[in-house]
PDB file of C-alpha atoms in Angstrom:
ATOM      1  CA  UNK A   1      57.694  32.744 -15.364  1.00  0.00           C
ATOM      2  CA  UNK A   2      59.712  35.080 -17.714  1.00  0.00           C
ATOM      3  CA  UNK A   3      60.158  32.936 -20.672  1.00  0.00           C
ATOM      4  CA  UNK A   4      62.543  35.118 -22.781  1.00  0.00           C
ATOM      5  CA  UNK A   5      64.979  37.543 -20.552  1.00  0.00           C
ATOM      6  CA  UNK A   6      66.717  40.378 -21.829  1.00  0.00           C
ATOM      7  CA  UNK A   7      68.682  41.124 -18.601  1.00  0.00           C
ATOM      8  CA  UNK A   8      69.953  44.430 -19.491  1.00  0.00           C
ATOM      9  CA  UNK A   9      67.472  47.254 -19.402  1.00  0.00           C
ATOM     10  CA  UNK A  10      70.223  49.271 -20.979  1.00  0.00           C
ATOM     11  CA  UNK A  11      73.384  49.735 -23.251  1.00  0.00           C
ATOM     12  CA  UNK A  12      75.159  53.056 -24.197  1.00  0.00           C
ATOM     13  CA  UNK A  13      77.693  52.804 -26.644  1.00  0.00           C
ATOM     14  CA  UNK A  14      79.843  55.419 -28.499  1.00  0.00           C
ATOM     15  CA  UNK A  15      79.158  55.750 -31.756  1.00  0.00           C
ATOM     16  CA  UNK A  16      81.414  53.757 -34.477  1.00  0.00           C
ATOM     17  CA  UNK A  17      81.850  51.068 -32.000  1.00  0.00           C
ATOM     18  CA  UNK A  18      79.805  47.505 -31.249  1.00  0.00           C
ATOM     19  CA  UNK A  19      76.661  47.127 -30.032  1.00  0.00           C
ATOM     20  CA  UNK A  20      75.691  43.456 -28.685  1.00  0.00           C
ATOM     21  CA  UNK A  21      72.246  43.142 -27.310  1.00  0.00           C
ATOM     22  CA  UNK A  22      71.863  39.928 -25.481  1.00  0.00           C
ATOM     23  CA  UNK A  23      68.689  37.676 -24.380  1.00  0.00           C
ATOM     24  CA  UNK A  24      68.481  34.300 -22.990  1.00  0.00           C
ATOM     25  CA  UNK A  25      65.570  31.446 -22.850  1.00  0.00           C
ATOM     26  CA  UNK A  26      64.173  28.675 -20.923  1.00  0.00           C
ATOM     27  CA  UNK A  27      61.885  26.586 -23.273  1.00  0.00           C
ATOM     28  CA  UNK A  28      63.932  24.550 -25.005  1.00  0.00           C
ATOM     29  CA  UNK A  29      61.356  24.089 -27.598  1.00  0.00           C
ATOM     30  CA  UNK A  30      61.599  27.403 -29.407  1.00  0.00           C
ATOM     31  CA  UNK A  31      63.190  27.128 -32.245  1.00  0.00           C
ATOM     32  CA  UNK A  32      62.672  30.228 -34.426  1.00  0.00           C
ATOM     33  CA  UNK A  33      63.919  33.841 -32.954  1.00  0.00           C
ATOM     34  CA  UNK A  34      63.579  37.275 -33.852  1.00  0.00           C
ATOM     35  CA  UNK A  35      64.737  40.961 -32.988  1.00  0.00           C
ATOM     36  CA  UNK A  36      62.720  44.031 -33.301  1.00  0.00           C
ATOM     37  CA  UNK A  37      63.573  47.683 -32.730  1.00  0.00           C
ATOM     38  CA  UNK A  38      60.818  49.801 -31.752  1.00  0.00           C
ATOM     39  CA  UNK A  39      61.252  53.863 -31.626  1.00  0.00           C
ATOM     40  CA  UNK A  40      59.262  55.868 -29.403  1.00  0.00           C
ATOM     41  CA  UNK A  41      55.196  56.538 -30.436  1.00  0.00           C
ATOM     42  CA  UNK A  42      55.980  53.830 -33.225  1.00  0.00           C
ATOM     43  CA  UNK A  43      55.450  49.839 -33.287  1.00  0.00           C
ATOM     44  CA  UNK A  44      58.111  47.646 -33.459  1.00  0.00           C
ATOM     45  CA  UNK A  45      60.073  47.645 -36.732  1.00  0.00           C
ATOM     46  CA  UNK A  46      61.644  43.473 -37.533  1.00  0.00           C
ATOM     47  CA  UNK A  47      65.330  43.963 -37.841  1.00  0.00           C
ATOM     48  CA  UNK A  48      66.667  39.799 -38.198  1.00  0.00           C
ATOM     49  CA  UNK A  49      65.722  36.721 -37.536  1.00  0.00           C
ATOM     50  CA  UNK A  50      67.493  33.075 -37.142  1.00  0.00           C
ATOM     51  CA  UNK A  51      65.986  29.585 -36.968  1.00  0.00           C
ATOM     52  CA  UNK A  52      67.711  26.910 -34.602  1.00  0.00           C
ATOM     53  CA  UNK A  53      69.425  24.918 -37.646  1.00  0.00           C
ATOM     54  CA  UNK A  54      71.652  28.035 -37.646  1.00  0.00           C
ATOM     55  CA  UNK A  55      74.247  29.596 -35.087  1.00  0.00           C
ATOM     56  CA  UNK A  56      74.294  33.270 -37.249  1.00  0.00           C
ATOM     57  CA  UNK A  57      73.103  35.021 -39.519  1.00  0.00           C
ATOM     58  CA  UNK A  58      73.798  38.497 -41.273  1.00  0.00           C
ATOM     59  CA  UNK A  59      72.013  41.574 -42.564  1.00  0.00           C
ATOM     60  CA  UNK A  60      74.213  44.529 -43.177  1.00  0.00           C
ATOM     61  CA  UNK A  61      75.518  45.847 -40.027  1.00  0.00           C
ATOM     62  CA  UNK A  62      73.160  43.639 -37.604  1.00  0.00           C
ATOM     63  CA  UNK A  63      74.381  39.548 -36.982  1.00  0.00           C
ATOM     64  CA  UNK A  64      72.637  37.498 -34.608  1.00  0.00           C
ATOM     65  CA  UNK A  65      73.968  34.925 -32.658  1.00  0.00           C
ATOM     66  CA  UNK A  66      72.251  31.563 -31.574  1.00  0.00           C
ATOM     67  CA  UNK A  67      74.429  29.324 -29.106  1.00  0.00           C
ATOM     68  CA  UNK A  68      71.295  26.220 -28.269  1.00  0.00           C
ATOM     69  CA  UNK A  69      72.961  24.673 -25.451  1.00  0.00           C
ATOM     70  CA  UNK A  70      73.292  27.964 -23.472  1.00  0.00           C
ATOM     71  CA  UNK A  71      69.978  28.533 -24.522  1.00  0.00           C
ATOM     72  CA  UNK A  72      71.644  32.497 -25.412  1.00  0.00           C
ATOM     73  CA  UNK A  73      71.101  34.705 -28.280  1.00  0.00           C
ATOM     74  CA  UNK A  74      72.529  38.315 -28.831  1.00  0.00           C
ATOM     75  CA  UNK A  75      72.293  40.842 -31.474  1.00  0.00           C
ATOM     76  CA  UNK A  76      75.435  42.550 -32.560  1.00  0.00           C
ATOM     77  CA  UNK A  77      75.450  45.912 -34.195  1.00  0.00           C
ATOM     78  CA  UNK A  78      78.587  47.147 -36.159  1.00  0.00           C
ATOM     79  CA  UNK A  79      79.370  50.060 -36.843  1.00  0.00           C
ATOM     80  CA  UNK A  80      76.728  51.558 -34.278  1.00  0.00           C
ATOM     81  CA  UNK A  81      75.113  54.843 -35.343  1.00  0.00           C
ATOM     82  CA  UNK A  82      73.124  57.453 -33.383  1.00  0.00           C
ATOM     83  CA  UNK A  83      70.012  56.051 -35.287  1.00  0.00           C
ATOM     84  CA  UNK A  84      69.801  52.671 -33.808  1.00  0.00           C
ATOM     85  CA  UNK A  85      69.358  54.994 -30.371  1.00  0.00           C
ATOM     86  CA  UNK A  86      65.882  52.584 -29.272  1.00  0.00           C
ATOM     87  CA  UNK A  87      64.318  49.823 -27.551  1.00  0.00           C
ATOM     88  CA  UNK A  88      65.734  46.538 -28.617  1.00  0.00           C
ATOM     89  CA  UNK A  89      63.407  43.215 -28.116  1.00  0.00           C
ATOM     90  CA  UNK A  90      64.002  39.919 -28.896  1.00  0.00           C
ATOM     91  CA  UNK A  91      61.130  37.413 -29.169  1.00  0.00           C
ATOM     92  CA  UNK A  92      60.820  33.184 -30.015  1.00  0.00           C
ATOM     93  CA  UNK A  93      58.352  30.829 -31.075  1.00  0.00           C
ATOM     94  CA  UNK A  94      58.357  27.421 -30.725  1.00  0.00           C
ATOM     95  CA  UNK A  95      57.430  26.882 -34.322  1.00  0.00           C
ATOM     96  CA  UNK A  96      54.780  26.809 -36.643  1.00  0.00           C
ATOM     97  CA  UNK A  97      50.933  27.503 -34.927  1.00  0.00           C
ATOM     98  CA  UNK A  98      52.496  29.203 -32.141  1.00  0.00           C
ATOM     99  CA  UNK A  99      52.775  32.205 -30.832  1.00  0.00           C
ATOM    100  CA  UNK A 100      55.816  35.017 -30.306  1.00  0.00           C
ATOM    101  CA  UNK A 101      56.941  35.193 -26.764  1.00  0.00           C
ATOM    102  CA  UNK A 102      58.684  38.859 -26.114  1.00  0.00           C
ATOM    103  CA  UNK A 103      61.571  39.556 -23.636  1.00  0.00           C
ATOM    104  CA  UNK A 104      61.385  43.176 -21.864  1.00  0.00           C
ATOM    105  CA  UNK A 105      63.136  45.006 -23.994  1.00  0.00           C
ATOM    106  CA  UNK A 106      66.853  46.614 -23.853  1.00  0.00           C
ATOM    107  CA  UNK A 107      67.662  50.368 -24.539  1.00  0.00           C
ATOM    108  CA  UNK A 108      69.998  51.277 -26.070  1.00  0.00           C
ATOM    109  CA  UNK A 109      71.763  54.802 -26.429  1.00  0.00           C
ATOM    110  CA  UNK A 110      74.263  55.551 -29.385  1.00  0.00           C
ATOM    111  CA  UNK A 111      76.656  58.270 -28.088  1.00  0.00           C
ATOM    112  CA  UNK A 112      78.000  60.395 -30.892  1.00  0.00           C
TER     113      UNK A 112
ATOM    114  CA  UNK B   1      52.954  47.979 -50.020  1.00  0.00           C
ATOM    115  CA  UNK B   2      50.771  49.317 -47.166  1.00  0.00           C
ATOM    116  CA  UNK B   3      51.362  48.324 -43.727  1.00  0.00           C
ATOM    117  CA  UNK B   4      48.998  47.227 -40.577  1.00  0.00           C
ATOM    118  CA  UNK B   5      47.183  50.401 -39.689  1.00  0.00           C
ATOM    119  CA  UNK B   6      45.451  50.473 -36.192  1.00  0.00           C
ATOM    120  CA  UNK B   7      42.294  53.260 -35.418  1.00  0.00           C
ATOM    121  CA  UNK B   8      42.352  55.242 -33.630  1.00  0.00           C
ATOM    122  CA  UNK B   9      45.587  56.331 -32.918  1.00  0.00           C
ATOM    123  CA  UNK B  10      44.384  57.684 -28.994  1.00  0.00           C
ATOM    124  CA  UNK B  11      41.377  56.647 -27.301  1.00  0.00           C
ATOM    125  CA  UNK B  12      40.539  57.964 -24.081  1.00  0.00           C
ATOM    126  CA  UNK B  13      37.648  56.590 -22.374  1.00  0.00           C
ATOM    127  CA  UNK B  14      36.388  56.652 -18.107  1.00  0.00           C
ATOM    128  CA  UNK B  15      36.636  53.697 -16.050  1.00  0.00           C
ATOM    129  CA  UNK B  16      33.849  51.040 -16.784  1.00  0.00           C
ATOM    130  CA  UNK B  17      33.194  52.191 -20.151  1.00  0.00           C
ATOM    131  CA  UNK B  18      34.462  49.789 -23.409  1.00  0.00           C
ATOM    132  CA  UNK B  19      36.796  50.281 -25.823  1.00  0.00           C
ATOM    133  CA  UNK B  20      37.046  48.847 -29.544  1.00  0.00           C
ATOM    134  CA  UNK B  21      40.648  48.974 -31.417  1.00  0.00           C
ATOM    135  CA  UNK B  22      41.263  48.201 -34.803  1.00  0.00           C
ATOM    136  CA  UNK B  23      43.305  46.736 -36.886  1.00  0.00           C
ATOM    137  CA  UNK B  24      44.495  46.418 -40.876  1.00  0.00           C
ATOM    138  CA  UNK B  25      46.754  43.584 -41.496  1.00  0.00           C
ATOM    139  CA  UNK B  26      49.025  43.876 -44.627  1.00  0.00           C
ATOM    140  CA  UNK B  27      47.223  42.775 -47.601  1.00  0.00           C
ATOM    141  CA  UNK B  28      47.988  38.778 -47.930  1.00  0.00           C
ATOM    142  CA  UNK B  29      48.182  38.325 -44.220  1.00  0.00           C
ATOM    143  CA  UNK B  30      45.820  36.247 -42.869  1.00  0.00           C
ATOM    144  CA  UNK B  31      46.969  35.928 -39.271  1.00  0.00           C
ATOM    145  CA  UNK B  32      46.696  39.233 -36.603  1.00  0.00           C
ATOM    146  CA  UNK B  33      48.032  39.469 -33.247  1.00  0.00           C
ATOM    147  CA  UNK B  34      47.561  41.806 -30.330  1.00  0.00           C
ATOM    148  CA  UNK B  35      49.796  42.868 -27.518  1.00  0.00           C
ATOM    149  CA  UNK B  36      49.615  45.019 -24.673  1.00  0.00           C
ATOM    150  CA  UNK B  37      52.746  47.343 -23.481  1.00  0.00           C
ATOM    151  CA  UNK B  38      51.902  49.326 -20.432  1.00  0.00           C
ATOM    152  CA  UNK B  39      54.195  52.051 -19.416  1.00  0.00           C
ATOM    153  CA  UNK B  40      57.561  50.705 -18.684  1.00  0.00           C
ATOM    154  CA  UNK B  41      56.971  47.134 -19.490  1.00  0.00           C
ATOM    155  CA  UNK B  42      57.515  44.509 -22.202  1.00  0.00           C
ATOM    156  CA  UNK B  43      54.957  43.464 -25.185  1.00  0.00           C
ATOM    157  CA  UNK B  44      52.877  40.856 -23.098  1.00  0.00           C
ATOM    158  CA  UNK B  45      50.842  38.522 -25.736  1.00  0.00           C
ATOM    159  CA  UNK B  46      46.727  38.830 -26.228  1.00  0.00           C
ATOM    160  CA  UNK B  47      45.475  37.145 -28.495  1.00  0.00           C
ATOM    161  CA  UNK B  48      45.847  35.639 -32.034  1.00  0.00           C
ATOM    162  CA  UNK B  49      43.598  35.403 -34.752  1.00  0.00           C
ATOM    163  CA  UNK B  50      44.419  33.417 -37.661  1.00  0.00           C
ATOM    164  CA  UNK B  51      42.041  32.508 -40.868  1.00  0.00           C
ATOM    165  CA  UNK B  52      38.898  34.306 -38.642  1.00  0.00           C
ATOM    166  CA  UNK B  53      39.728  31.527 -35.398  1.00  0.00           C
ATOM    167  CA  UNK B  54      41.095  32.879 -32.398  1.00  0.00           C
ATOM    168  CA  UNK B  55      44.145  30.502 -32.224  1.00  0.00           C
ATOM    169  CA  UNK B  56      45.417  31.255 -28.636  1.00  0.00           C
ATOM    170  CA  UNK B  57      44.912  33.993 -26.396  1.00  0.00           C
ATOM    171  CA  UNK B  58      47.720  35.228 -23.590  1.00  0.00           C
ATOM    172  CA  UNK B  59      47.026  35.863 -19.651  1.00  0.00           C
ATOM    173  CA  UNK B  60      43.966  38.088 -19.639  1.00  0.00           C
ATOM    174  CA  UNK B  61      41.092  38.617 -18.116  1.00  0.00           C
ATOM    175  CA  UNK B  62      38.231  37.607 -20.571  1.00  0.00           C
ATOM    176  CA  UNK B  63      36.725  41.277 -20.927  1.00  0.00           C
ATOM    177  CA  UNK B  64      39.418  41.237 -23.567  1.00  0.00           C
ATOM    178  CA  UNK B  65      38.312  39.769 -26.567  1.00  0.00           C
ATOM    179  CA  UNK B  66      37.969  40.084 -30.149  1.00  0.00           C
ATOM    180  CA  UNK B  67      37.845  38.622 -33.464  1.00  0.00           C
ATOM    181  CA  UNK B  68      38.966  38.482 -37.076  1.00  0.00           C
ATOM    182  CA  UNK B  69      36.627  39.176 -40.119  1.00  0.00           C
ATOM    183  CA  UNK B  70      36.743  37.869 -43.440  1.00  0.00           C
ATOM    184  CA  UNK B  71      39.382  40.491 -45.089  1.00  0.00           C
ATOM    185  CA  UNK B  72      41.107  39.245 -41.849  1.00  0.00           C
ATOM    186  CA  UNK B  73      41.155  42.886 -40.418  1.00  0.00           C
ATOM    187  CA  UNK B  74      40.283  42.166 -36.687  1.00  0.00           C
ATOM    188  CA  UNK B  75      38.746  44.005 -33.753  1.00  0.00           C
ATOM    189  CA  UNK B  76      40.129  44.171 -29.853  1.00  0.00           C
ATOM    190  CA  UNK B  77      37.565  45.018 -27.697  1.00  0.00           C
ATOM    191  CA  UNK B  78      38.418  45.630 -23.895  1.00  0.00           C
ATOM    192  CA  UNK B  79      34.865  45.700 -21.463  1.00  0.00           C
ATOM    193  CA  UNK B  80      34.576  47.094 -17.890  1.00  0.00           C
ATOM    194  CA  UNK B  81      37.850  49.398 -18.172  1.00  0.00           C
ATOM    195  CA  UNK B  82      39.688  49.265 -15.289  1.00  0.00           C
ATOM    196  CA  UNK B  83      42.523  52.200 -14.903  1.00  0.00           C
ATOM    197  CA  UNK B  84      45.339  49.494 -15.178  1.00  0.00           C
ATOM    198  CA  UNK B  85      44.100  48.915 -19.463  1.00  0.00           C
ATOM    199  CA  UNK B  86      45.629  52.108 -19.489  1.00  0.00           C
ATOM    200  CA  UNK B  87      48.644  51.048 -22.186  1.00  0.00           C
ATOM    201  CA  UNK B  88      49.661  50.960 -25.588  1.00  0.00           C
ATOM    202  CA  UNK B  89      47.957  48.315 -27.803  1.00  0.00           C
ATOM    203  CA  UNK B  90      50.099  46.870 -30.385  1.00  0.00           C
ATOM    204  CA  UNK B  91      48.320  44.804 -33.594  1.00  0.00           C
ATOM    205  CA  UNK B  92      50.806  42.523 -35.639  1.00  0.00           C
ATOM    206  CA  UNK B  93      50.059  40.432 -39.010  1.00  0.00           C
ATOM    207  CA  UNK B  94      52.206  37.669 -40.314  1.00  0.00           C
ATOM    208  CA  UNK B  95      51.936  35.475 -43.788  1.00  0.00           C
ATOM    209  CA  UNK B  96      51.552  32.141 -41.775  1.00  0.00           C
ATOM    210  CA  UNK B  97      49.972  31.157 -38.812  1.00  0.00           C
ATOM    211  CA  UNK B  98      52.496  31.172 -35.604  1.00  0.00           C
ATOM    212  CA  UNK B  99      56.580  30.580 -35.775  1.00  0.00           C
ATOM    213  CA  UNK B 100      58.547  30.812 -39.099  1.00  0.00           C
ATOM    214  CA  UNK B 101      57.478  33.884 -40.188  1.00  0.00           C
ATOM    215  CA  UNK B 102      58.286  37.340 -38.950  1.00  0.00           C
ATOM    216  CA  UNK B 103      55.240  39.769 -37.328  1.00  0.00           C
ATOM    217  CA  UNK B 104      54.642  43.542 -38.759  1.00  0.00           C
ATOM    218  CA  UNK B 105      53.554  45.471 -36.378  1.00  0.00           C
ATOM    219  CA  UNK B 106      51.320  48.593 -36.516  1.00  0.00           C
ATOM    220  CA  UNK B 107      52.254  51.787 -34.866  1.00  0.00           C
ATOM    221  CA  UNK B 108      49.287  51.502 -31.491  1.00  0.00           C
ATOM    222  CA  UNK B 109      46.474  52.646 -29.731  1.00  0.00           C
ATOM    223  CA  UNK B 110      47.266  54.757 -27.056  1.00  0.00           C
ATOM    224  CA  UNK B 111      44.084  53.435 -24.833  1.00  0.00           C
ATOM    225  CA  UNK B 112      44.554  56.264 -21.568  1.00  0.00           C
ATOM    226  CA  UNK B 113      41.416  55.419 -18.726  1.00  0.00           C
ATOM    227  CA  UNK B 114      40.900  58.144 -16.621  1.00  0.00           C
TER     228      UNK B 114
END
């Protein structure tokens, strides 16, 4: 039972234009959520996180989204760039003494 | 600031043999986490080690197993290799133990069994 779904295996996007990564959830217990980009030969790098008492939150270009009752979040990247070219994953927890559970993974390809 | 380092970075080994992996959290991080990515497929959970206690381990068979030491750097150690091990080992460290804080992760073992 896939926990965390990210139910594209891939996004191409032209460069200059939005990116938005999605990923959905069944266990309505997790409350804390992260995303992590993860090049090729390298481990995932932690881009943003957002905790269920909030519906967004911003770091430079990247906002994530939190809607609870779909039980939906999604990454948005603006402006995209060729660098963000990777493997996207989001992951949740259900809180403190438990573990991160990872969704699959989305790639995505920034077109210049 | 130094992050998790994981040795070696490729480990090749024959089927049946056993593998250790190893793993440097950042300094002040006293939880560690392992994950397995085979080829093609998500980061599926292993185990967690937090304050030298394994804390919770994922959907393995128990020839995987490790453990933490006191300068909480921790060992994975896979027995009986079977040809489907064959994957990318990922360590992680976080400040607190479980949800809340975000996981570092190392850059892998690339375990191949031929």
């Amino acid at each position: 039972d896939q926990q965390v779904k990210q139910n594209s295996p891939s996004l191409s996007v032209q460069e200059g234009r939005i990116s938005i990564l999605n990923c959905d959830y069944t266990n309505s217990m997790f409350d804390y959520f992260l995303w992590y980009k993860k090049y090729p030969a390298e481990g995932p790098t932690f881009l943003i996180s957002i905790s269920s008492i909030k519906d967004k939150n911003e770091d430079g270009r990247f906002t994530v989204f939190l809607n609870k009752s779909a039980k939906h979040l999604s990454l948005h990247i603006v402006p995209s760039q060729p660098g963000d070219s990777a493997v996207y994953f989001c992951a949740a927890s259900a809180g403190y003494g438990q573990n991160f559970v990872f969704g699959p993974g989305t790639r995505l390809s920034v077109l210049p | 600031e130094a992050g998790v380092t994981q040795s070696p970075t490729h480990l090749i080994k024959t089927r049946g043999q056993q593998a250790t992996l190893r793993c440097s959290p950042i300094s002040g991080h006293t939880s560690v986490y392992w994950y397995q990515q085979a080829l093609g497929l998500g980061l599926q959970f292993l185990l967690w080690y937090d304050e030298g206690e394994e804390r919770n381990r994922g959907n393995f068979p128990p020839r995987f197993s490790g453990r933490q030491f006191p300068n909480y750097s921790s060992e994975l150690n896979v027995n009986a290799l079977e040809l489907e091990d064959s994957a990318l080992y990922l360590c992680a460290s976080s400040l607190a133990r479980g949800g809340g804080q975000p996981q570092h992760f190392g850059d892998g073992t690339r375990l191949s069994i031929l």
